[in-house]
PDB file of C-alpha atoms in Angstrom:
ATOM      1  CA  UNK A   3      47.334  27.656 -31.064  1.00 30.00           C
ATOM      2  CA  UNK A   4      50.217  29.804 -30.508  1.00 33.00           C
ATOM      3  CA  UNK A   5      53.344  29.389 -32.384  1.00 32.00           C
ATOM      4  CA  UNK A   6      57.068  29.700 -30.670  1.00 34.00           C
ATOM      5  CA  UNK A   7      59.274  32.405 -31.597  1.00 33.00           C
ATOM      6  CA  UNK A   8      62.903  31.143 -32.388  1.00 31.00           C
ATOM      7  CA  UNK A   9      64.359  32.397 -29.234  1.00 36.00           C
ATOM      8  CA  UNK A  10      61.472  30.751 -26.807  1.00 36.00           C
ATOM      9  CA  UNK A  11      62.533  27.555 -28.440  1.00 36.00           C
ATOM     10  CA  UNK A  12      66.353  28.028 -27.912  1.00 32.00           C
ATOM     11  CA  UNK A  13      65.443  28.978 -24.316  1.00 35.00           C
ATOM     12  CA  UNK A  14      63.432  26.167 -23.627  1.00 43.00           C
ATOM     13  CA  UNK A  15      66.173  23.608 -25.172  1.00 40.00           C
ATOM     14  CA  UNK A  16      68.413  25.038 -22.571  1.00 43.00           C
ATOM     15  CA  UNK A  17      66.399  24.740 -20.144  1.00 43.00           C
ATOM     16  CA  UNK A  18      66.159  20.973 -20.738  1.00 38.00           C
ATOM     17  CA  UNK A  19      69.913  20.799 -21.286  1.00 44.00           C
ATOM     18  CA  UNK A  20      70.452  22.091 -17.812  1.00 40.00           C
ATOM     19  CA  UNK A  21      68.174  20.064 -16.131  1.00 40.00           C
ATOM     20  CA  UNK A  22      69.792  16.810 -17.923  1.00 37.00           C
ATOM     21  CA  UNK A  23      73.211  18.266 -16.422  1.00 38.00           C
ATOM     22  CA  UNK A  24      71.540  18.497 -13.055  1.00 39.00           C
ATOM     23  CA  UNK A  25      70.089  14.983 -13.173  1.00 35.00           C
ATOM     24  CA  UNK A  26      73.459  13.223 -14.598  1.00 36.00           C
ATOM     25  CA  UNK A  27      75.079  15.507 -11.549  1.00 37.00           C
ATOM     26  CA  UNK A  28      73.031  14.268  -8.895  1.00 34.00           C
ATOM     27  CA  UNK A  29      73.433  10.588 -10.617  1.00 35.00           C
ATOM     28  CA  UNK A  30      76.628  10.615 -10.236  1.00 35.00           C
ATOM     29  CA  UNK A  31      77.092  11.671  -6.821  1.00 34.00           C
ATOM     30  CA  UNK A  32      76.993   8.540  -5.465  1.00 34.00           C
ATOM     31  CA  UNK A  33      79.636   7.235  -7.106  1.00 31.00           C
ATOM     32  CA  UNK A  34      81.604   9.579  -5.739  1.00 31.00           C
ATOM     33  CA  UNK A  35      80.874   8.795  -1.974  1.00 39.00           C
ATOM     34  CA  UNK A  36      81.235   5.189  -2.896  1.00 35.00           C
ATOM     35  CA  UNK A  37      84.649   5.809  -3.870  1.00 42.00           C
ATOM     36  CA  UNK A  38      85.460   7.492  -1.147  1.00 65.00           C
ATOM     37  CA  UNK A  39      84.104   5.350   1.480  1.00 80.00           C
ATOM     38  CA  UNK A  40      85.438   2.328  -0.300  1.00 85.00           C
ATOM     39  CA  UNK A  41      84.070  -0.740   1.839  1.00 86.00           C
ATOM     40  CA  UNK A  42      87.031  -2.402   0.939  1.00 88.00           C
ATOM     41  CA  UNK A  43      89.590  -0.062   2.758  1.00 92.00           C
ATOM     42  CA  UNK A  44      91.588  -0.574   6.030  1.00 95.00           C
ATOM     43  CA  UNK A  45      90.650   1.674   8.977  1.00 97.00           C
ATOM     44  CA  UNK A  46      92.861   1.897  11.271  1.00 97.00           C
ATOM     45  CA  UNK A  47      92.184   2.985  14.597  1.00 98.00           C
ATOM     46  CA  UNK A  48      94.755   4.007  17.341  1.00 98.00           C
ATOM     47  CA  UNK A  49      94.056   2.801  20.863  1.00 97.00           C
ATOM     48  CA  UNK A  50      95.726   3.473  24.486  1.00 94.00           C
ATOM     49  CA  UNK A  51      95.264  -0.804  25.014  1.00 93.00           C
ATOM     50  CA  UNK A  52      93.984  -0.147  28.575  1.00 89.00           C
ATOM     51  CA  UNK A  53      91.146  -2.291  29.415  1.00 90.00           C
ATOM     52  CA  UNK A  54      87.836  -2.162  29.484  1.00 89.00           C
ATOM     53  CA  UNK A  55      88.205   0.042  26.997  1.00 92.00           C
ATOM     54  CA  UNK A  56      90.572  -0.843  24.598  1.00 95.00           C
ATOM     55  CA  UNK A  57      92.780  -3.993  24.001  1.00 96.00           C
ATOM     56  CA  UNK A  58      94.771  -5.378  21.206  1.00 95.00           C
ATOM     57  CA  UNK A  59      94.211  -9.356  21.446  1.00 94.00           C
ATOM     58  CA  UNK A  60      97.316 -12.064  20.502  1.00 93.00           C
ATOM     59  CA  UNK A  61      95.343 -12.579  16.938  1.00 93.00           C
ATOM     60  CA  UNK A  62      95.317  -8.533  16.175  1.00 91.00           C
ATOM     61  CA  UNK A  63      91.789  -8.482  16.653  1.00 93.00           C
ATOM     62  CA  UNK A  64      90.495  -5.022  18.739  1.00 96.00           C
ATOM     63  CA  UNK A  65      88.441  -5.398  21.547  1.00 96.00           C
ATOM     64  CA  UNK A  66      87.495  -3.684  24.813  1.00 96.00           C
ATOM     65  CA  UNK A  67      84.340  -1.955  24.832  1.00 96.00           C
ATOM     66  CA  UNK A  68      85.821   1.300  22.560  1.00 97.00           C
ATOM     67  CA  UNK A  69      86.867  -1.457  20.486  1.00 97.00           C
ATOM     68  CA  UNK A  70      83.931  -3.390  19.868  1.00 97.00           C
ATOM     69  CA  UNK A  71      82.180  -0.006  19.406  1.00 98.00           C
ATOM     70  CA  UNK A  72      83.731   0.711  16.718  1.00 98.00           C
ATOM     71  CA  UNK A  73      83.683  -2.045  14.819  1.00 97.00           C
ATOM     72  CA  UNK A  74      80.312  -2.623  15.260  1.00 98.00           C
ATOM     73  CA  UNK A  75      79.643   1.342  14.221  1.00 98.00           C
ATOM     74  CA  UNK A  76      81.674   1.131  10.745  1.00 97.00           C
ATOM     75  CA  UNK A  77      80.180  -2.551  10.132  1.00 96.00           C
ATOM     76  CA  UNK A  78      76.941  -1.386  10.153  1.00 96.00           C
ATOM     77  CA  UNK A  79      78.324   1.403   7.699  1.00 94.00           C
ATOM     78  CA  UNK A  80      79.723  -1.421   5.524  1.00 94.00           C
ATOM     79  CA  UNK A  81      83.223  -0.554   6.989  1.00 96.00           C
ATOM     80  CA  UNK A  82      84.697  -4.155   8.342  1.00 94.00           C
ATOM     81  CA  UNK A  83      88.232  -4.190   7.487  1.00 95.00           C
ATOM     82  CA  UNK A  84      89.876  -2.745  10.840  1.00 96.00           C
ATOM     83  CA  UNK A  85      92.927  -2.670  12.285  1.00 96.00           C
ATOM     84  CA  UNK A  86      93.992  -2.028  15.876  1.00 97.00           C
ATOM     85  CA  UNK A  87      97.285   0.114  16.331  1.00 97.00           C
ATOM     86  CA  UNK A  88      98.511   0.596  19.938  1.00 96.00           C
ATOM     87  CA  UNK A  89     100.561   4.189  20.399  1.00 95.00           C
ATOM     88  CA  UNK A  90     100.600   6.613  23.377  1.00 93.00           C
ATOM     89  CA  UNK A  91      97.753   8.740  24.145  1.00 93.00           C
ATOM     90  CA  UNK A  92     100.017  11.968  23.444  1.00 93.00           C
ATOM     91  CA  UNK A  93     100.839  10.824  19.599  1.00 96.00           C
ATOM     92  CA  UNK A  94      97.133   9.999  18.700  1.00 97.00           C
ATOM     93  CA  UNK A  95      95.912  13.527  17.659  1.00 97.00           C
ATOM     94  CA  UNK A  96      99.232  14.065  15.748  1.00 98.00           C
ATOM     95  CA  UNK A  97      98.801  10.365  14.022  1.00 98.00           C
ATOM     96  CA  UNK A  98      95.247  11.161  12.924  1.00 98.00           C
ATOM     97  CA  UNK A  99      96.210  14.849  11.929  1.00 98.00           C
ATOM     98  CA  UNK A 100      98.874  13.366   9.944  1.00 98.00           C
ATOM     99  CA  UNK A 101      96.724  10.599   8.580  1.00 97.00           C
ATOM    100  CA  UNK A 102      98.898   7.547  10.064  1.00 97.00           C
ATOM    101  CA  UNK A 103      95.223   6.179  11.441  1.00 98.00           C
ATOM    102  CA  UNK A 104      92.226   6.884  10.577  1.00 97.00           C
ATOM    103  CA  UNK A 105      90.291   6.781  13.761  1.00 98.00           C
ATOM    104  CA  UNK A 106      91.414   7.178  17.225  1.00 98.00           C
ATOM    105  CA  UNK A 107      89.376   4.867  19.327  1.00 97.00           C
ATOM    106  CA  UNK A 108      86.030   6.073  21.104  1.00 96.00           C
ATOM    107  CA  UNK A 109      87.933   4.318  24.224  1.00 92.00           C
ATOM    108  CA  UNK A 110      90.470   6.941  23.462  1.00 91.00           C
ATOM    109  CA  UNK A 111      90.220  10.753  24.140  1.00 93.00           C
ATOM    110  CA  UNK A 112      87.252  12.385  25.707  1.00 93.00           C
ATOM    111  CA  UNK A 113      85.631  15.575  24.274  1.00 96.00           C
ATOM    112  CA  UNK A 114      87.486  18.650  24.880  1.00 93.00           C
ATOM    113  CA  UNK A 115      86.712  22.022  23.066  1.00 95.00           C
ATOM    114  CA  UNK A 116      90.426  22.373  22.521  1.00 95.00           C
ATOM    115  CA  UNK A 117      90.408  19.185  21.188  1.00 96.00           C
ATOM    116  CA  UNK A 118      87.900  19.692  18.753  1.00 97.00           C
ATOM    117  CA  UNK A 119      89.907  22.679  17.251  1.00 97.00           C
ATOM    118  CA  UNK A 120      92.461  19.878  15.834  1.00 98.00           C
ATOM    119  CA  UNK A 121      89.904  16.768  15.237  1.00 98.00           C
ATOM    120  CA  UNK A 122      86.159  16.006  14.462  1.00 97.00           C
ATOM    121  CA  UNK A 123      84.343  13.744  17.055  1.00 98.00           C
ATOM    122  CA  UNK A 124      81.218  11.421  16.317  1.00 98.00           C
ATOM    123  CA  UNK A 125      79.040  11.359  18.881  1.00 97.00           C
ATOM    124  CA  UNK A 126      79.386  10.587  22.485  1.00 97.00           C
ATOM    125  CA  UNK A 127      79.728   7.069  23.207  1.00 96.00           C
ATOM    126  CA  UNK A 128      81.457   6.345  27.078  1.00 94.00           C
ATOM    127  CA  UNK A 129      80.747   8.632  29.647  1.00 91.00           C
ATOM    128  CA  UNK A 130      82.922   8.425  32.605  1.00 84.00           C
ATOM    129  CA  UNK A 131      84.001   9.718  35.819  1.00 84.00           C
ATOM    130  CA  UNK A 132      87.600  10.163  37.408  1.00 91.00           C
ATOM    131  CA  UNK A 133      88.742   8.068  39.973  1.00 93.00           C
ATOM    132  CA  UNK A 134      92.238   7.156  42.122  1.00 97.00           C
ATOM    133  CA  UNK A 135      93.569   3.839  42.574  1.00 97.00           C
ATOM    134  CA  UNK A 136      95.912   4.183  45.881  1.00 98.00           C
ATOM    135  CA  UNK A 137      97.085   2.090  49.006  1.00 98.00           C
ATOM    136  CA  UNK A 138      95.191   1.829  51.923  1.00 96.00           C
ATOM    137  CA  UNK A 139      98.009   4.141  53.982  1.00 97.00           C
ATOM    138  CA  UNK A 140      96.648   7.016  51.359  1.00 97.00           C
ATOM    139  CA  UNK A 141      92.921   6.415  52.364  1.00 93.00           C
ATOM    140  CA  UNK A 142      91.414   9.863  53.654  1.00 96.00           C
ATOM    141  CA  UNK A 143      94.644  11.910  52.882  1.00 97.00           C
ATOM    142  CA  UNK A 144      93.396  13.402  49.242  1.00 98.00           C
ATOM    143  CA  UNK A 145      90.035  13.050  47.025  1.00 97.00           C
ATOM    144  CA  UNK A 146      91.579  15.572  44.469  1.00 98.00           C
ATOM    145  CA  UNK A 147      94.087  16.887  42.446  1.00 98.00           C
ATOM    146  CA  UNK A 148      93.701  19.994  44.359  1.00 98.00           C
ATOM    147  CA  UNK A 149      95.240  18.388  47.692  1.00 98.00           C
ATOM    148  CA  UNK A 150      96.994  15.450  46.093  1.00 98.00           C
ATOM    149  CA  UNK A 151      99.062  18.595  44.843  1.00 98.00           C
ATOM    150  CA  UNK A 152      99.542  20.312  48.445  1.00 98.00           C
ATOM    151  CA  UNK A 153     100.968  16.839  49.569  1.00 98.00           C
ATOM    152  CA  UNK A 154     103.264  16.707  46.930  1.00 98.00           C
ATOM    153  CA  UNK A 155     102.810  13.181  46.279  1.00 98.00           C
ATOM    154  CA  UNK A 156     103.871  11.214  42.735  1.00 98.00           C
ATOM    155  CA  UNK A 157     100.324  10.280  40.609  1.00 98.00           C
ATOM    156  CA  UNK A 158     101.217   7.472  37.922  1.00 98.00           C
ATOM    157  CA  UNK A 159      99.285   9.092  34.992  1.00 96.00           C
ATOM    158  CA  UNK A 160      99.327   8.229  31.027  1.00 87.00           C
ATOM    159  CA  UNK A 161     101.645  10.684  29.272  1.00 84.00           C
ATOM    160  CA  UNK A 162      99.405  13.147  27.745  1.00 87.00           C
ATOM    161  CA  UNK A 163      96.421  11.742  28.891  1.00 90.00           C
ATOM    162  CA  UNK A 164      93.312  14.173  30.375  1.00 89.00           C
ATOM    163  CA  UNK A 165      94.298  13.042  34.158  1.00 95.00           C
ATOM    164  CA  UNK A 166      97.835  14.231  33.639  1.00 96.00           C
ATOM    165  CA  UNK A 167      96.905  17.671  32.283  1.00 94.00           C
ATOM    166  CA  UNK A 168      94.061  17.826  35.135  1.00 95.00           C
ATOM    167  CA  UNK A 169      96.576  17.138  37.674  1.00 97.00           C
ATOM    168  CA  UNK A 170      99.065  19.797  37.037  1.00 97.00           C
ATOM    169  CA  UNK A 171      96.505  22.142  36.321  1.00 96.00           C
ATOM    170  CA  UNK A 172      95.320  21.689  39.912  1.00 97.00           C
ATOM    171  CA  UNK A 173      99.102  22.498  40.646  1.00 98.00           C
ATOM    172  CA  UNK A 174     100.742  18.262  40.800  1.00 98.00           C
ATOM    173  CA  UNK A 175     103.950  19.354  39.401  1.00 97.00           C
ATOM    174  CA  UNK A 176     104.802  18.125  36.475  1.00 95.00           C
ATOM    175  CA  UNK A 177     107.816  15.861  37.890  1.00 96.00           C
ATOM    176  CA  UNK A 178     105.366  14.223  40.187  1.00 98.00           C
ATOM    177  CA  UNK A 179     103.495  13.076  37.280  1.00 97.00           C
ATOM    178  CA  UNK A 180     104.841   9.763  36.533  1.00 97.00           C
ATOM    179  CA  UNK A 181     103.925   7.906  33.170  1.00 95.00           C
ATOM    180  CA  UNK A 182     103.638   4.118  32.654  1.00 94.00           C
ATOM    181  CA  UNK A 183     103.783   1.739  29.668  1.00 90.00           C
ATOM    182  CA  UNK A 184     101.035  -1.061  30.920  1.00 92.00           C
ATOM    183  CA  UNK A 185      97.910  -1.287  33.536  1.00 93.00           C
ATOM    184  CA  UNK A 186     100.435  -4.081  35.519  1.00 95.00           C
ATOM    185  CA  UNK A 187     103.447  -1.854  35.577  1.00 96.00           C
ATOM    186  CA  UNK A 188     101.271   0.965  37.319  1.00 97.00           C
ATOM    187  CA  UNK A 189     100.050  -0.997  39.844  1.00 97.00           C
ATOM    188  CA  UNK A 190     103.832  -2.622  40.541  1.00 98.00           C
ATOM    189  CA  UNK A 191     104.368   1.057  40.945  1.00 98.00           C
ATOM    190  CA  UNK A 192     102.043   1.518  43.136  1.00 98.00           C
ATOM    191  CA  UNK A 193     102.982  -1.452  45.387  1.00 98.00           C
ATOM    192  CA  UNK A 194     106.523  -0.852  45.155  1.00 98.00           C
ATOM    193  CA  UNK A 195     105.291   3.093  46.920  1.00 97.00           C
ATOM    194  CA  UNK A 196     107.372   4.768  43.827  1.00 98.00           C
ATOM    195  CA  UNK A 197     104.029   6.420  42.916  1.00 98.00           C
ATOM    196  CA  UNK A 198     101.006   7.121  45.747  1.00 98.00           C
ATOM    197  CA  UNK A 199      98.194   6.917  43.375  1.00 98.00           C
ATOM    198  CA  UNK A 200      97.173   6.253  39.408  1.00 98.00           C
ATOM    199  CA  UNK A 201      94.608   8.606  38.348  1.00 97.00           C
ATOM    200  CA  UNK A 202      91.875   7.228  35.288  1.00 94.00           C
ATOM    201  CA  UNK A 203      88.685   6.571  34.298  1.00 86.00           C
ATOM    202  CA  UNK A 204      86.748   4.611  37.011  1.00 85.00           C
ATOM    203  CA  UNK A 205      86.307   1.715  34.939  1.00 80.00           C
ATOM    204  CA  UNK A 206      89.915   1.543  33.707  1.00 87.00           C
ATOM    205  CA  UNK A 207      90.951   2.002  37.666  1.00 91.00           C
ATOM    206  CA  UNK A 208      88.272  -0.923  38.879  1.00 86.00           C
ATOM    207  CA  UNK A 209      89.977  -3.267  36.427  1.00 88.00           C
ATOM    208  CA  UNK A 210      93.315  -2.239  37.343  1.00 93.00           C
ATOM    209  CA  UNK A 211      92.220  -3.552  41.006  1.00 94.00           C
ATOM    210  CA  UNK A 212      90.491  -6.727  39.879  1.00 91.00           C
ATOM    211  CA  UNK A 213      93.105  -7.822  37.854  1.00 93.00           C
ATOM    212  CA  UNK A 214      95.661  -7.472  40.644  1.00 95.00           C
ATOM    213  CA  UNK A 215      94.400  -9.403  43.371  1.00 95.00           C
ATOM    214  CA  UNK A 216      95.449  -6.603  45.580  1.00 96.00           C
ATOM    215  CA  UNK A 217      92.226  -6.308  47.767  1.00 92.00           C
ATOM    216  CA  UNK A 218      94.169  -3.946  50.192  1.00 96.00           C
ATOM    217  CA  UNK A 219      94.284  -1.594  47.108  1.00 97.00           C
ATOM    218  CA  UNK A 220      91.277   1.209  47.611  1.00 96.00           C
ATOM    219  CA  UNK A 221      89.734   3.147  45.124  1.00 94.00           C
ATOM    220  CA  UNK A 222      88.964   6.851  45.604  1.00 94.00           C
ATOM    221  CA  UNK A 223      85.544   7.992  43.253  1.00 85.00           C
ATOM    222  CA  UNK A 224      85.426  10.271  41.382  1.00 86.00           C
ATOM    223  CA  UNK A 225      88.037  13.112  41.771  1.00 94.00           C
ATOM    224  CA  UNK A 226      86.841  15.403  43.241  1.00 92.00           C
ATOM    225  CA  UNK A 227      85.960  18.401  41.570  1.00 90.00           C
ATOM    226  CA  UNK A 228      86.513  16.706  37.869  1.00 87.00           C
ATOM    227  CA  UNK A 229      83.581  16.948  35.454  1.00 78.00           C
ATOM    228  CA  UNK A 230      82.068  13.691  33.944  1.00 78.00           C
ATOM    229  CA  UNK A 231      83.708  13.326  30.834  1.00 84.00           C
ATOM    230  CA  UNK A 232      82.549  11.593  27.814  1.00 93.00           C
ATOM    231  CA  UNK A 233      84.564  10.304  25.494  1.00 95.00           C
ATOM    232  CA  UNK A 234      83.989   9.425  21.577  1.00 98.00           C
ATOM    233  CA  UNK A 235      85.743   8.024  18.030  1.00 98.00           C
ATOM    234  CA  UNK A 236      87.643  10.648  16.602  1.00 98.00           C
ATOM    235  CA  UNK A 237      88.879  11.475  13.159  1.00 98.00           C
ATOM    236  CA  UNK A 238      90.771  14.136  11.107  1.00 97.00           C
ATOM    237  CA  UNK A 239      89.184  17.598  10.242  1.00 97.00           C
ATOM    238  CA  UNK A 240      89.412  16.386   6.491  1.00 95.00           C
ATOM    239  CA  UNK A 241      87.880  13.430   7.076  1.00 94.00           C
ATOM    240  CA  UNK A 242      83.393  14.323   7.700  1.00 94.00           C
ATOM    241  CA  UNK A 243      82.663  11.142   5.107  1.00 95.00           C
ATOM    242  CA  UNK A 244      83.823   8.926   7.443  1.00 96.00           C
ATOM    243  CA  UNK A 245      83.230  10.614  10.512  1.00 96.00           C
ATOM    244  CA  UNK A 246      79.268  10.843   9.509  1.00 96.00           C
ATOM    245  CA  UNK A 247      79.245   7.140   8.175  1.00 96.00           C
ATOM    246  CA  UNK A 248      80.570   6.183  11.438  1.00 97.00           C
ATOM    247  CA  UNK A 249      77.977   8.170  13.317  1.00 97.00           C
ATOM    248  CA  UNK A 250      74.931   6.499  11.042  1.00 96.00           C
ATOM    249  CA  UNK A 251      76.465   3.238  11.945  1.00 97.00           C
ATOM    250  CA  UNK A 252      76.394   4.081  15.390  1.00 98.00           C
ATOM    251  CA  UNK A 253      72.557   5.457  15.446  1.00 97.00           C
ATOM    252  CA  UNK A 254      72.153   1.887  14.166  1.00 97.00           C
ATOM    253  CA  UNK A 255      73.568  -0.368  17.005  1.00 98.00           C
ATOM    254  CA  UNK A 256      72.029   2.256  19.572  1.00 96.00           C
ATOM    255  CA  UNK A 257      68.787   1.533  18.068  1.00 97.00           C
ATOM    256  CA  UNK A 258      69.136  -2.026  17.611  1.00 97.00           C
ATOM    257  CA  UNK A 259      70.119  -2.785  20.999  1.00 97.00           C
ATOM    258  CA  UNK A 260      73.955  -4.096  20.269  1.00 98.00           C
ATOM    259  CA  UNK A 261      75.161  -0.926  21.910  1.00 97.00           C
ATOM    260  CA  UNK A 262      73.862  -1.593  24.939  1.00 96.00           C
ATOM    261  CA  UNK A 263      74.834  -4.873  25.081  1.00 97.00           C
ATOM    262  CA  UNK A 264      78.499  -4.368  24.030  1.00 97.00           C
ATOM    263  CA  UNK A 265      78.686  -1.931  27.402  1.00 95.00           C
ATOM    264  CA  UNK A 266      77.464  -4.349  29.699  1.00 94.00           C
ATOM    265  CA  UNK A 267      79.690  -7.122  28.863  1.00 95.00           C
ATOM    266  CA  UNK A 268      82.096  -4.846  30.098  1.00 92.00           C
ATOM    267  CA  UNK A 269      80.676  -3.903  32.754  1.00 86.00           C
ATOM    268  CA  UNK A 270      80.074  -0.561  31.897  1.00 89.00           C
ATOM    269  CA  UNK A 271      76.515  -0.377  33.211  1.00 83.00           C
ATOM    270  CA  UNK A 272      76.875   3.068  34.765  1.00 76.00           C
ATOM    271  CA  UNK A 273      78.562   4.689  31.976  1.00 83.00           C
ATOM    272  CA  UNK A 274      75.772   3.909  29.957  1.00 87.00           C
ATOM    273  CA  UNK A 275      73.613   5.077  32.220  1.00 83.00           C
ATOM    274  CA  UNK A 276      75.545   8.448  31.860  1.00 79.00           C
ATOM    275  CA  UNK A 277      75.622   8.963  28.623  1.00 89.00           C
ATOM    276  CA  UNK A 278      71.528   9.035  28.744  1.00 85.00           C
ATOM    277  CA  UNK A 279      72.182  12.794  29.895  1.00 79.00           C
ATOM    278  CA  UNK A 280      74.833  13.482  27.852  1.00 86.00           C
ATOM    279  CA  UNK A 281      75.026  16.638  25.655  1.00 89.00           C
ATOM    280  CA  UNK A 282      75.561  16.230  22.155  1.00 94.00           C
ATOM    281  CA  UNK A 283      79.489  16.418  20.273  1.00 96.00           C
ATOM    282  CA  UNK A 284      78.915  19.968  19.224  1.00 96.00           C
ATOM    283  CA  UNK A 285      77.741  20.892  22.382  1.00 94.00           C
ATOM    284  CA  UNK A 286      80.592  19.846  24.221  1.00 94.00           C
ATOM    285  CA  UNK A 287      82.699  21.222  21.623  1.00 95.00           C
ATOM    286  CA  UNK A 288      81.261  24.802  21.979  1.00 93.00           C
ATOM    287  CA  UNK A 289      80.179  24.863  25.750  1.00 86.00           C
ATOM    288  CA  UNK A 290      78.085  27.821  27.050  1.00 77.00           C
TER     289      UNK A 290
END
């Protein structure tokens, strides 16, 4: 039998203190990310209210297939309390950057490396292409930005939306770019020949024509020479607790099957289909 010396038994107490700090550490860790992703708290999540994507019913409740999206991922999180909050697609990254929301919508803003500098995406979710809406005397005169530009025409386009900054970057001046407040007032526009074309998401533009009646209306897809985009929830740099809680709660309804079924009651077959082959957030945040 061998007997400890004074200091192996001080030694040994500490080491028992220490790991009793380490286990009431780790113990209490949880607690910690329970606080901070109280179940109880409002999200708020900004939206552009442009169907399919997003839409703001009468009662408040958020739908459109962003919508649904997202309240499905941060239910499955334990996140239910949501509310929708309509604002312009150039004040959502400030709003979330200044913490007014806490989400902008995946039916929002698609992933964009200089984009990423100023928020954290979850994963992609809608994967889309560009398309024109435009009157049948436009057929055959433009399938991009590129000679939309060289015929100087006037492109209805949300104010700092990806279509806009495409366009003038493909040289539409930035005069000819000519915002609207609602789906209904861009097609008016349209009619009326105060714009030649409205330039979105092919989905957005195929409801646009639906809802109008206007069968003479044609739609030109995709833009030519426009990647296909993908676009996902969004949240501030500060903010990775929720960001990753809404990313396990998406994993969940992709798994499960709700995903899936959310995008085809919107009619979003193909962009489903496209996000199959879709690269991952940080890959489209740090292209090669």
């Amino acid at each position: 039998m061998v007997t400890k010396t004074l200091s192996e038994s001080i030694f040994g107490a500490s080491r028992i203190q220490l790991a009793l700090v380490a286990v009431l550490a780790i113990s209490a860790a949880p607690a910690v990310m329970a606080e901070d992703l109280d179940v109880n708290q409002e999200i708020s999540i900004a939206i552009g209210n442009e169907p399919p994507y997003t839409e703001l019913k009468p009662d408040g409740t958020l739908s459109g297939a962003g919508g649904e999206i997202d309240r499905a991922a941060l239910a499955a999180s334990g996140l239910k309390n949501i509310k929708g909050v309509i604002m312009p697609y150039g004040a959502m990254i400030p709003a979330v950057q200044a913490k007014r929301v806490k989400v902008l919508s995946s039916g929002s803003l698609n992933i964009r490396p200089e984009r990423c500098t100023q928020v954290n995406f979850a994963e992609p979710e809608i994967c889309t292409a560009q398309a024109f809406l435009t009157r049948s005397d436009m057929v055959g005169k433009f399938d991009s930005y590129k000679k939309f530009a060289e015929l100087g025409l006037k492109l209805g386009a949300g104010a700092g939306t990806l279509q806009a900054k495409d366009a003038m970057t493909a040289g539409v001046l930035k005069e000819n770019i000519v915002p609207y407040p609602d789906p209904v007032s861009a097609v008016k526009m349209l009619q009326d020949k105060r714009i030649d074309a409205i330039a979105l998401n092919d989905a957005a533009v195929l409801d646009m024509k639906n809802k109008s009646g206007d069968q003479s209306l044609q739609i030109v897809l995709p833009i030519a020479n426009t990647p296909i985009d993908c676009a996902a929830a969004s949240f501030n740099k500060d903010d990775t607790a929720l960001r990753d809680a809404y990313n396990a709660g998406l994993k969940k309804i992709k798994e499960n099957g709700e995903f899936e079924k959310i995008m085809n009651k919107y009619g979003l077959q193909s962009n489903y289909t496209l996000l199959a082959s879709a690269k991952s957030a940080a890959e489209m945040c740090n292209p090669k």
